[in-house]
Coordinates of N, CA and C in Angstrom, one line a residue:
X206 N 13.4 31.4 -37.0 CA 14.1 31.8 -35.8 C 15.3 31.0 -35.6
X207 N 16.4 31.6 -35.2 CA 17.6 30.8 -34.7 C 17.3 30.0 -33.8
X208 N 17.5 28.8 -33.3 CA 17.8 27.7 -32.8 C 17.9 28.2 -31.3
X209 N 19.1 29.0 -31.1 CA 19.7 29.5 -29.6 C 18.3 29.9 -29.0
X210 N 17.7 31.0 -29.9 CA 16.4 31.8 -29.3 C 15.1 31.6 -29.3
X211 N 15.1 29.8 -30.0 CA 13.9 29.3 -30.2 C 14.1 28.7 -28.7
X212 N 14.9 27.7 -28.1 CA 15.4 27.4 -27.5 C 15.3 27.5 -26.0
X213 N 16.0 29.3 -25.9 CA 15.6 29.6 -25.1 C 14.2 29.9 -24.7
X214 N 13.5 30.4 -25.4 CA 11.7 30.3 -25.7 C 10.9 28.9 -24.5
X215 N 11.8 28.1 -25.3 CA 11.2 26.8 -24.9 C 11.5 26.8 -23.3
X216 N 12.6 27.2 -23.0 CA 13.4 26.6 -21.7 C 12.5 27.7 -20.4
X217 N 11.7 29.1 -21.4 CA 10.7 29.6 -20.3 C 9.3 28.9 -20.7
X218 N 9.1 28.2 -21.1 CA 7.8 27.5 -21.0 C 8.0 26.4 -20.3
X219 N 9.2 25.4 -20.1 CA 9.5 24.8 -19.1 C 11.0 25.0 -18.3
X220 N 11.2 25.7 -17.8 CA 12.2 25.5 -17.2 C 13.2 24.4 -16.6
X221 N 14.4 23.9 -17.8 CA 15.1 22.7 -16.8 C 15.6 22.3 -15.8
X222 N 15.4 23.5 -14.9 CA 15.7 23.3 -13.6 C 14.6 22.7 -12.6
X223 N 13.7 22.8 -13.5 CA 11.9 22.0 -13.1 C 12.0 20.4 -13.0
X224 N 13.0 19.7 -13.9 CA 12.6 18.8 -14.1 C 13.6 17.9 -12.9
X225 N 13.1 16.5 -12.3 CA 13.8 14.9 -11.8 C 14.9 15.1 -12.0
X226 N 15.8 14.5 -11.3 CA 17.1 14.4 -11.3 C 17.3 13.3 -11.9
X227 N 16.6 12.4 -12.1 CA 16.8 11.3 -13.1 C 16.4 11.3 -14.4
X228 N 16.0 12.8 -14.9 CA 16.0 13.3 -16.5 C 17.5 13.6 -16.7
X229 N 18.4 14.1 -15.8 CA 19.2 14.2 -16.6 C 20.1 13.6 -17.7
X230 N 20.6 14.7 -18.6 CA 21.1 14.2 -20.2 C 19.9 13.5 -20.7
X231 N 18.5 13.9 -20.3 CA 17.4 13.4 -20.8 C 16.8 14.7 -21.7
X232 N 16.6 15.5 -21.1 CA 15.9 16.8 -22.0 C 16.0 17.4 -22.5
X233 N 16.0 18.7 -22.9 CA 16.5 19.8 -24.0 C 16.8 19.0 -25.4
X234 N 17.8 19.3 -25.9 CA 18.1 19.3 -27.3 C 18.8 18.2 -27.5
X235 N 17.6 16.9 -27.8 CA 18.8 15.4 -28.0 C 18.8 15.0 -29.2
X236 N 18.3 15.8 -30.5 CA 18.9 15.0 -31.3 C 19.3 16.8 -32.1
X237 N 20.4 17.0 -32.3 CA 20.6 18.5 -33.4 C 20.4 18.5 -34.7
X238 N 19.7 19.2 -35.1 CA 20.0 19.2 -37.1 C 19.6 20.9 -37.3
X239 N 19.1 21.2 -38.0 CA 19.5 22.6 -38.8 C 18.6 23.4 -37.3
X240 N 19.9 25.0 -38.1 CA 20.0 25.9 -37.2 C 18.9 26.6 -37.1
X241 N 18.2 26.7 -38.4 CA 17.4 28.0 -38.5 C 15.8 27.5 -38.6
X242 N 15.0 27.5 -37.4 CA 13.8 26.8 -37.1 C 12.4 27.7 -37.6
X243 N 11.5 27.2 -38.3 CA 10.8 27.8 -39.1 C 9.2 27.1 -38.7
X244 N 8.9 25.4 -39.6 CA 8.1 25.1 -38.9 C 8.4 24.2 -37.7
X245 N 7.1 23.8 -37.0 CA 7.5 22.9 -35.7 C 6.4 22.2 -35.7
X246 N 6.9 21.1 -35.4 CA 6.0 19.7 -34.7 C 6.0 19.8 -33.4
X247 N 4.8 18.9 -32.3 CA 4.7 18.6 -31.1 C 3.6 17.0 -30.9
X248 N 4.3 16.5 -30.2 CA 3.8 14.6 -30.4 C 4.0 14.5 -28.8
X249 N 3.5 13.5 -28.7 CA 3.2 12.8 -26.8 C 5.2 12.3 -27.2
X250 N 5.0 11.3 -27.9 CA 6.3 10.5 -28.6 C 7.0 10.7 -29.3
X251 N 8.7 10.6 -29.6 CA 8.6 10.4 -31.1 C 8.9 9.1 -31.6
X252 N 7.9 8.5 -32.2 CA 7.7 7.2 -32.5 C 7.6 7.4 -33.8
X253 N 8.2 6.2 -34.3 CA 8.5 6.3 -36.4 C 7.3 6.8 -37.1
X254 N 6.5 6.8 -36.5 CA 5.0 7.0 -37.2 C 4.9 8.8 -36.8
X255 N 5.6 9.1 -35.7 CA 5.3 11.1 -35.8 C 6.3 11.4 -36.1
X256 N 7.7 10.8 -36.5 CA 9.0 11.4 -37.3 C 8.8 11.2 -38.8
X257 N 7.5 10.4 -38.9 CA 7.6 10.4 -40.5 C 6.6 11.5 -40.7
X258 N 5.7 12.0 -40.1 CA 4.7 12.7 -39.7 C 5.4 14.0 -40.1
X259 N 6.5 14.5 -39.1 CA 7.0 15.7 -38.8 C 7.8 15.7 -40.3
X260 N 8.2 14.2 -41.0 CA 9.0 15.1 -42.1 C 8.3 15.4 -43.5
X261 N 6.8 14.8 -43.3 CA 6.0 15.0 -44.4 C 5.5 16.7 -44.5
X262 N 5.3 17.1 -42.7 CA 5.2 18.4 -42.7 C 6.2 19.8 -42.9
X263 N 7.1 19.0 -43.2 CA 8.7 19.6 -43.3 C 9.2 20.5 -42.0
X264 N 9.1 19.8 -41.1 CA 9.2 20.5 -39.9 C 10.8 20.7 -39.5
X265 N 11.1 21.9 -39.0 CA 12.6 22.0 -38.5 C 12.9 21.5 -37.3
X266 N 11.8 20.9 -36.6 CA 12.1 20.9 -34.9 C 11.2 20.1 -34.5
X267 N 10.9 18.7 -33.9 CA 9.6 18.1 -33.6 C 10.3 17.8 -32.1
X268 N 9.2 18.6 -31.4 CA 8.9 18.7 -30.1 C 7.9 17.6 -29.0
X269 N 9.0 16.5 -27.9 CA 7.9 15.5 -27.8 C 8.0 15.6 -26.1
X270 N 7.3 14.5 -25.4 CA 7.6 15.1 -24.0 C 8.2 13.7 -23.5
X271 N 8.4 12.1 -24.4 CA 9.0 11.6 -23.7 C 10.7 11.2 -24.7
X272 N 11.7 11.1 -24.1 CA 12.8 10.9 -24.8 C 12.7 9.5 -25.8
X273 N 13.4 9.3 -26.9 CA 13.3 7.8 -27.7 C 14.8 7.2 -27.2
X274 N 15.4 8.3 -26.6 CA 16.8 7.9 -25.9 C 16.9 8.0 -24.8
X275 N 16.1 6.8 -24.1 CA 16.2 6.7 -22.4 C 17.5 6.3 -21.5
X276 N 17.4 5.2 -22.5 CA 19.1 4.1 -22.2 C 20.1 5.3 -23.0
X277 N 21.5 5.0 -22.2 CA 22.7 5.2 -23.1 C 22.8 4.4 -24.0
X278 N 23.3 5.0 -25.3 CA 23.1 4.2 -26.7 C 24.4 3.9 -27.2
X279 N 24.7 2.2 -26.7 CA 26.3 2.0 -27.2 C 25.8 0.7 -28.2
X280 N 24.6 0.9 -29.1 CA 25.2 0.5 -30.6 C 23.3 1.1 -31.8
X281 N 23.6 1.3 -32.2 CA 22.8 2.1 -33.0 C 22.1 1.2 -33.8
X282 N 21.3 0.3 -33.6 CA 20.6 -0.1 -34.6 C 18.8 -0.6 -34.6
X283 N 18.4 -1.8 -35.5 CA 17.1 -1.6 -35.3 C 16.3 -0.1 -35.5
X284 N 15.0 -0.4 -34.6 CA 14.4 1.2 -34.5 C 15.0 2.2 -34.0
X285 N 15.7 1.8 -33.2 CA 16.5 2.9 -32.8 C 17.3 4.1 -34.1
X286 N 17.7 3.1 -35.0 CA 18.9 3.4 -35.9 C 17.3 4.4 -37.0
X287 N 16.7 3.3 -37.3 CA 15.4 3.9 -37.9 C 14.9 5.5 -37.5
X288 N 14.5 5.2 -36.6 CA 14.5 6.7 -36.1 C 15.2 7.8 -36.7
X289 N 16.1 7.9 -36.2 CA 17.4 8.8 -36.1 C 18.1 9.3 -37.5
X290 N 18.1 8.1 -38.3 CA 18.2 7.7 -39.8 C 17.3 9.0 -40.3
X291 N 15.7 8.9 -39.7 CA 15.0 9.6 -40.5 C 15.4 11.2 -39.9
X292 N 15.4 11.2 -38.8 CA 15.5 12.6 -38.3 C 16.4 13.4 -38.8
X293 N 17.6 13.0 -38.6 CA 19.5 13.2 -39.6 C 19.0 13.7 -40.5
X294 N 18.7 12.6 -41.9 CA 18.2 12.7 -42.8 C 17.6 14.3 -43.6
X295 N 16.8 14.0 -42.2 CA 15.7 15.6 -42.7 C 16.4 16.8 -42.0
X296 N 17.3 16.5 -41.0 CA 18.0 17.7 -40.5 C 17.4 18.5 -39.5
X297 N 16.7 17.5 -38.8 CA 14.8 17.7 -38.1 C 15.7 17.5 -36.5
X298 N 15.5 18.9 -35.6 CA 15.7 19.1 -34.5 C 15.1 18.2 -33.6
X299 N 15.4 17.9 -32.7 CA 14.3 16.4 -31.9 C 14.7 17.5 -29.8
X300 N 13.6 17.6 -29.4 CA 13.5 18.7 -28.7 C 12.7 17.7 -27.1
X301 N 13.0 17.8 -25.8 CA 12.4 16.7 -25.3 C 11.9 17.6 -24.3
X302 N 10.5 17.6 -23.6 CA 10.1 18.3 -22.3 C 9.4 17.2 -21.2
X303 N 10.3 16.8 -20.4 CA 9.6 15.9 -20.0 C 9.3 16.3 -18.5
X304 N 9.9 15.7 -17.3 CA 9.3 16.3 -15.7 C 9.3 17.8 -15.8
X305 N 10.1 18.5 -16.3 CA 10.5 20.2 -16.6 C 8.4 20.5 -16.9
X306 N 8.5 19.9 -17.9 CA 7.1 20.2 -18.5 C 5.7 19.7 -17.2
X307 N 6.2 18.5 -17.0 CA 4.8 18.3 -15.3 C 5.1 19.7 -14.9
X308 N 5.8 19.9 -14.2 CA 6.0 20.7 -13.0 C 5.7 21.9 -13.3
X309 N 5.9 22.6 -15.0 CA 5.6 23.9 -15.3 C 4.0 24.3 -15.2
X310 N 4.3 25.4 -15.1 CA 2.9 26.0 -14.9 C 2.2 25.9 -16.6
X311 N 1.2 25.5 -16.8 CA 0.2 25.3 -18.1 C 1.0 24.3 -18.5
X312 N 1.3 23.1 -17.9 CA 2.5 21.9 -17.9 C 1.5 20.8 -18.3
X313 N 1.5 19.2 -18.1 CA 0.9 17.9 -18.2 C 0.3 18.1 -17.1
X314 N 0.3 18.8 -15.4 CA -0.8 18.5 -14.8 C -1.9 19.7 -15.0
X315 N -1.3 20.7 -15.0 CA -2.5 21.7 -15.1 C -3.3 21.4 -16.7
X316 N -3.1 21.2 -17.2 CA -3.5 20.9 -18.2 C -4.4 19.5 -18.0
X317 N -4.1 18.7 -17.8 CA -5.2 17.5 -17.2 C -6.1 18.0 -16.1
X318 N -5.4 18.9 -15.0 CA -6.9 19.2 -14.2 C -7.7 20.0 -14.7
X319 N -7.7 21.1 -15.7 CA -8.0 21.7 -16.7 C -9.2 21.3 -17.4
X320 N -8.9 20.0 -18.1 CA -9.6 19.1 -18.6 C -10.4 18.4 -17.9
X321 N -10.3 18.2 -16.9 CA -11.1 17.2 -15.8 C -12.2 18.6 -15.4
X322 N -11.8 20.2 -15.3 CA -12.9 20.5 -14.4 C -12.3 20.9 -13.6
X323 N -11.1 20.9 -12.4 CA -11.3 20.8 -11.1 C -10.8 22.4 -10.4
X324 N -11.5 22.5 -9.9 CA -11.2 23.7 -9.3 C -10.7 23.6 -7.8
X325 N -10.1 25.2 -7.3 CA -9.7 25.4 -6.2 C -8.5 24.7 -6.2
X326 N -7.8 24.4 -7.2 CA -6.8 23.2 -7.2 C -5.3 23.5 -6.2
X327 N -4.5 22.9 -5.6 CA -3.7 22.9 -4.6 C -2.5 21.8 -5.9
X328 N -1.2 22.6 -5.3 CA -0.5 21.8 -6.1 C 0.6 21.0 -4.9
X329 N 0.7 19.2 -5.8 CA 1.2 18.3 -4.8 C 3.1 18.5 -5.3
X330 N 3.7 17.8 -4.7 CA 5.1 18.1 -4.9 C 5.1 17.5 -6.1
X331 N 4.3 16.7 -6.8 CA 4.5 16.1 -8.5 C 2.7 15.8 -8.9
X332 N 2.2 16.9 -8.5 CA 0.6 16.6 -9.1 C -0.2 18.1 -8.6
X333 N -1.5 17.7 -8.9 CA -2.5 18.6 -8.8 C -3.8 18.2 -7.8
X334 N -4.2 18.8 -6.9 CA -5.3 18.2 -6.6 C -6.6 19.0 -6.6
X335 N -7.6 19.1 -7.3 CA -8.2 20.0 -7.2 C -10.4 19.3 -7.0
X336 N -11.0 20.6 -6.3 CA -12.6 20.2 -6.6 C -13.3 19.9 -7.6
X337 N -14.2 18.9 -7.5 CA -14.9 18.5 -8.7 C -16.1 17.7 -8.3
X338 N -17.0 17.5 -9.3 CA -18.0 16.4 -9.2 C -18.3 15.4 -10.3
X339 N -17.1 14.2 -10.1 CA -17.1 13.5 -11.1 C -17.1 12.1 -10.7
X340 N -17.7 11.0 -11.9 CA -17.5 9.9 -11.5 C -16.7 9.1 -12.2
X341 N -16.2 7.6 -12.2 CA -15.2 7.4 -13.1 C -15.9 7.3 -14.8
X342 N -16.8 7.3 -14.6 CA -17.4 7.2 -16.3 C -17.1 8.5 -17.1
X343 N -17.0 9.6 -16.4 CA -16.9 10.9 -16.4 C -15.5 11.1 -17.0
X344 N -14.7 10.7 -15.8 CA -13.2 11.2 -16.2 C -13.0 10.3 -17.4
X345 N -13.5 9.3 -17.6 CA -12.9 8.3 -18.9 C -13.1 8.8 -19.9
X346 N -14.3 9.5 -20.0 CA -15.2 10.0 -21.1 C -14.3 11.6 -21.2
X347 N -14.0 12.4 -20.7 CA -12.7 13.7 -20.8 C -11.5 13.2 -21.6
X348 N -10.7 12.0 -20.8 CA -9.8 11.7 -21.6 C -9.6 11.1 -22.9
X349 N -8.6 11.0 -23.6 CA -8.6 10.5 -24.9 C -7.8 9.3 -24.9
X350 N -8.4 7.9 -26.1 CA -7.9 7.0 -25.7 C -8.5 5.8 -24.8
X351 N -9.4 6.3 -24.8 CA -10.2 4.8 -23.6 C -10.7 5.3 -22.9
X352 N -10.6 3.6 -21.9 CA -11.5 4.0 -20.7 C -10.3 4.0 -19.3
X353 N -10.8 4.0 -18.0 CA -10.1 3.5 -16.9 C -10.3 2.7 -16.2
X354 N -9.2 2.1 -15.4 CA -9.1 1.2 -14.4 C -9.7 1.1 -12.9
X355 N -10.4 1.1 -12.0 CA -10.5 1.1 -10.7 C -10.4 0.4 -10.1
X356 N -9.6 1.1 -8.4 CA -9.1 0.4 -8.0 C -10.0 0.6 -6.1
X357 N -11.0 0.2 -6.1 CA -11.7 0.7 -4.8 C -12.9 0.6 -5.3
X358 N -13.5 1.3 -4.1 CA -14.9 1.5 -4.3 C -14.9 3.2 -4.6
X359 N -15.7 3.7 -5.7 CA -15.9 5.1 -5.9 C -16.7 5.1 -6.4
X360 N -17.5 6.3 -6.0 CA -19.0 7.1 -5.9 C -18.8 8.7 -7.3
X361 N -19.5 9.7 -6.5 CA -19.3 10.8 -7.3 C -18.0 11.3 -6.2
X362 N -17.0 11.5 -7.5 CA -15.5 12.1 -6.6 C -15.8 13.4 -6.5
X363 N -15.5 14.2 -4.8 CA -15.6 15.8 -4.9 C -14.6 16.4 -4.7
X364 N -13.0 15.5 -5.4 CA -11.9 15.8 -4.8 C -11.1 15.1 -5.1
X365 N -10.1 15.7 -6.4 CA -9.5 14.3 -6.7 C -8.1 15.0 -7.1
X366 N -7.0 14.0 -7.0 CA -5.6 14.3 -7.2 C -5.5 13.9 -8.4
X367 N -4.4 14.2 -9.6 CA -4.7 13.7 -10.7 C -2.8 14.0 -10.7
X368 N -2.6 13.1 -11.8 CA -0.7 12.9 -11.5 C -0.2 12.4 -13.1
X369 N -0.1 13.2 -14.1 CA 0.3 12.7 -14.7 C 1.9 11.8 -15.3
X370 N 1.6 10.7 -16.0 CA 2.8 9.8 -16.0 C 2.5 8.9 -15.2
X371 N 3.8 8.2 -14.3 CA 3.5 6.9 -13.4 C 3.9 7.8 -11.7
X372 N 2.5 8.1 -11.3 CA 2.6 9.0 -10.3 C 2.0 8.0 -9.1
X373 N 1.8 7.0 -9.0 CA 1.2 5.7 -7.7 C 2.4 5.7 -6.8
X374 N 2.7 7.1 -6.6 CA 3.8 6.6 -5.4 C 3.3 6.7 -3.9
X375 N 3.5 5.7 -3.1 CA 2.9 5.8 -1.7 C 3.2 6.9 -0.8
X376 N 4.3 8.1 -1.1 CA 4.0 9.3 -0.7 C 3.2 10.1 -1.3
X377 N 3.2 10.1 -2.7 CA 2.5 11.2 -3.0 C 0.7 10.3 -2.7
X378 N 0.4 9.4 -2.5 CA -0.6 8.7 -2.3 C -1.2 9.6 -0.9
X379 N -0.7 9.5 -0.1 CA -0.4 10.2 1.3 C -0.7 11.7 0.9
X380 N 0.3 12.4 0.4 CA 0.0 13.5 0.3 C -1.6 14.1 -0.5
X381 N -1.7 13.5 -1.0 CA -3.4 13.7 -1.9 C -4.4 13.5 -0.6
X382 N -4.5 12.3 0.3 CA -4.9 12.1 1.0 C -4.7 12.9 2.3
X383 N -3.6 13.8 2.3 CA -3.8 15.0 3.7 C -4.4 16.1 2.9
X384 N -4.5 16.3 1.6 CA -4.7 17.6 1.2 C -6.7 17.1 0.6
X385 N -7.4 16.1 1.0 CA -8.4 16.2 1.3 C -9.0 15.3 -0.3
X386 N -8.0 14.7 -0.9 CA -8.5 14.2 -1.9 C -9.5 12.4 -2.0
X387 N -10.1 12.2 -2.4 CA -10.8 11.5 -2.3 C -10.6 10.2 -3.3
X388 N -10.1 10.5 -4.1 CA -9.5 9.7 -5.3 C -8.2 10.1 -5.6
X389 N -7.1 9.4 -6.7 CA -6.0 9.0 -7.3 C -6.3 8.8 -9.1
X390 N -5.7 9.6 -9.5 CA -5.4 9.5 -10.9 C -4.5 10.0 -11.6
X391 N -3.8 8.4 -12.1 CA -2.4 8.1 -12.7 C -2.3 7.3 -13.3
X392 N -0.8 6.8 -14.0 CA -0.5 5.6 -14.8 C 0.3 4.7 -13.7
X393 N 0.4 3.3 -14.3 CA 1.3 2.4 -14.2 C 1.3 2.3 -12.7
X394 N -0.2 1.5 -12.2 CA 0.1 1.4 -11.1 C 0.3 -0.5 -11.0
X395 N 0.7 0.0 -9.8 CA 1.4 -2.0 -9.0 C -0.1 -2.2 -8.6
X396 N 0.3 -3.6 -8.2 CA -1.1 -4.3 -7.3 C -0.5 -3.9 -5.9
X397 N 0.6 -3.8 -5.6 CA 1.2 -3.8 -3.8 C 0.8 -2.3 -3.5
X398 N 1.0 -1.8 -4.3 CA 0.7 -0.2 -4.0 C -0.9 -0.2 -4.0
X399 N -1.5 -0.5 -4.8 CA -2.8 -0.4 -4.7 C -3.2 -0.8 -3.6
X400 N -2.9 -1.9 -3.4 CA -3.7 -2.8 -1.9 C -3.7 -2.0 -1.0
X401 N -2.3 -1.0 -0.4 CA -1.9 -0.4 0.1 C -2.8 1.4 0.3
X402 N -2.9 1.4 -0.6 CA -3.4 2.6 -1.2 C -4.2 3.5 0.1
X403 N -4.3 4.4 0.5 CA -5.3 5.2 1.6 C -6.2 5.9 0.7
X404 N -6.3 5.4 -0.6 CA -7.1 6.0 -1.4 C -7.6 5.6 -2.6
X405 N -9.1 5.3 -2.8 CA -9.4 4.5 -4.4 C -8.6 4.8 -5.5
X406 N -7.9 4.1 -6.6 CA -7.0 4.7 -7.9 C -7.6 4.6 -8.8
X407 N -7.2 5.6 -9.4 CA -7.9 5.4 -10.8 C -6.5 5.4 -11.8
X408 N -6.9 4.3 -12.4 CA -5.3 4.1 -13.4 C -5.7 4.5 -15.2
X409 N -5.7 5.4 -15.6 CA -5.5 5.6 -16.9 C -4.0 5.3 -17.5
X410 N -3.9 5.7 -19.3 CA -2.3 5.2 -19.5 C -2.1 6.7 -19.8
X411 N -0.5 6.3 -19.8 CA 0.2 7.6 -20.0 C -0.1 8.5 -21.4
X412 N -0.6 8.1 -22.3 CA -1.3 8.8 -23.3 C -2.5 9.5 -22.8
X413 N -3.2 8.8 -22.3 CA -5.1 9.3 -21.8 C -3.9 11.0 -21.1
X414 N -3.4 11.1 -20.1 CA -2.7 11.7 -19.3 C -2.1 12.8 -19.7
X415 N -1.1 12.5 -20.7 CA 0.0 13.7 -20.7 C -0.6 14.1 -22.4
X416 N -0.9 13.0 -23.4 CA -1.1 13.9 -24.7 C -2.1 15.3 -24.8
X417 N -2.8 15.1 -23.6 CA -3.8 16.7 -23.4 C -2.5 17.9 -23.5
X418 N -1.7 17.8 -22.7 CA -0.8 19.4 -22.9 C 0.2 19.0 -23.9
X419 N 0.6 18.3 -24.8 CA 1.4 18.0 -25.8 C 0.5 19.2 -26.8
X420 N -0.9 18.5 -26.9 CA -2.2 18.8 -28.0 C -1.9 20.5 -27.5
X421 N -2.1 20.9 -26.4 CA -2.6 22.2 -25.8 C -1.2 23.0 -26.2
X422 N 0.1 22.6 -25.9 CA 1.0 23.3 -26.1 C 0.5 23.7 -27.8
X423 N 1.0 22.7 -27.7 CA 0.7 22.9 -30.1 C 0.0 23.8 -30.2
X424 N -1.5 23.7 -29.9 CA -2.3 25.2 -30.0 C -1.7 26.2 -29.7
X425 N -1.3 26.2 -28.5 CA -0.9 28.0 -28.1 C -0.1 28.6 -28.6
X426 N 1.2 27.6 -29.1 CA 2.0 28.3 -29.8 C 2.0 28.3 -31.3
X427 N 0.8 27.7 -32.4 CA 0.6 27.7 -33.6 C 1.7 26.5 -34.1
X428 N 2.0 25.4 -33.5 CA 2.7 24.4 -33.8 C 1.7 23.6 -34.5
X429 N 2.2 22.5 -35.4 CA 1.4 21.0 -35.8 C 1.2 20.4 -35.1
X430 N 0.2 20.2 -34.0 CA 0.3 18.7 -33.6 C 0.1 17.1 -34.4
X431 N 0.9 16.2 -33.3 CA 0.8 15.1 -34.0 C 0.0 14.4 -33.3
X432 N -1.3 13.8 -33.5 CA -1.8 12.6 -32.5 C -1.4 11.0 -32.8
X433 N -0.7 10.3 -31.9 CA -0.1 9.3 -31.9 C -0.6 8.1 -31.2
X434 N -1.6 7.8 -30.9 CA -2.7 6.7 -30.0 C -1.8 5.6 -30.0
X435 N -1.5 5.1 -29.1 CA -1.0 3.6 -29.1 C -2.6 2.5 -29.8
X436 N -1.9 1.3 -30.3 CA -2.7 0.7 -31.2 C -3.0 -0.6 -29.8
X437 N -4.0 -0.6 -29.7 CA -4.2 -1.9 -28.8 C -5.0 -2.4 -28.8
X438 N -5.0 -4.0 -28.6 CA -6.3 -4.4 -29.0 C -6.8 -5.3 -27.8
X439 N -8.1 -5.4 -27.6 CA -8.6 -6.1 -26.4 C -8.8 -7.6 -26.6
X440 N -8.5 -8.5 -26.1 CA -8.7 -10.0 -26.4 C -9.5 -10.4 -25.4
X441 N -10.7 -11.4 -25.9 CA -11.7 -11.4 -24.2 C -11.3 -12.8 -24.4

């Protein structure tokens, strides 16, 4: 398929008008190489380990949901240069869906409440909140990647907000909390916010979170996915 109308494809599965005003020059089409798209990759990242991934599968296009080009890039080297090196190389399209993808419908949150179970779900201005009867052993054991953090005292949750990425913001904390939620589940939370919190947190990492609709995209549309687990190790 040509490039323009693969493209476009993508831009109605997420629309970029969906996405933060702080993605901009972040999304769509950040790295270009050949025009005529055939196979396709989909990864949480693209980290050296799914660009070597994507060129073993000879892929025209690897599709990821966070950018490897956050910062403006005024000198090219290191992993950075690595990367890019390999991508060029292969002529391998580098394709980014990031807040566009939250926000879309069958996006990173529906897709996690999805996975959790939750029904009746109500959508927050950057989340999901929906019915359920779960405990945190529960939701750890759904996600992929570990376990979770808590931050409160919690029981069986019958109502929980779920936010994927770094969603611990003290309004949307608020807003879960008018719309009847009982719990918080997200990444990268603070200790100030927590303390703060009108509501128990449950902190998973951004992998547990968003690689569920990376994985789910790939299926639906007959893509490769790539699983990319961060490597971490526990020291007691």
């Amino acid at each position: 398929m040509d490039i323009t109308r693969f493209i476009a494809a993508l831009e109605q599965i997420a629309p970029p008008e969906l996405a933060e005003d702080y993605d901009a020059g972040r999304i769509g089409l950040i790295v270009e190489g050949r025009e005529d798209i055939g196979t396709v990759c989909c990864a949480l990242d693209a980290t050296q380990r799914v660009a070597d991934a994507a060129v073993r599968a000879g892929a025209d296009m690897l599709i990821v949901h966070h950018t490897p080009l956050w910062n403006p890039v005024t000198a090219v080297r290191g992993p950075t240069a690595h990367l890019l090196r390999t991508l060029l190389a292969a002529g391998m399209n580098l394709y980014v869906m990031h807040t566009n993808f939250d926000h879309a419908e069958s996006g990173v949150n529906d897709v996690l409440a999805a996975r959790l179970g939750l029904l009746a779900t109500e959508r927050m201005t950057a989340g999901v909140v929906g019915d359920c009867s779960l405990d945190p052993e529960e939701i750890a054991r759904r996600l992929p990647g570990g376990g979770i953090r808590v931050y409160g005292e919690v029981g069986t949750i019958r109502r929980l907000a779920v936010v994927g990425g770094s969603g611990f913001d003290p309004a949307l904390l608020r807003e879960a909390a008018d719309l009847g939620a009982e719990a918080f589940l997200s990444a990268e939370l603070k200790h100030s916010v927590a303390r703060a919190s009108p509501l128990p947190c449950l902190e998973a990492t951004h992998y547990a979170l968003e690689a569920p609709a990376m994985e789910a995209l790939a299926s639906r549309m007959g893509w490769h996915y790539i699983p990319d687990p961060p490597h971490v190790v526990v020291i007691p």
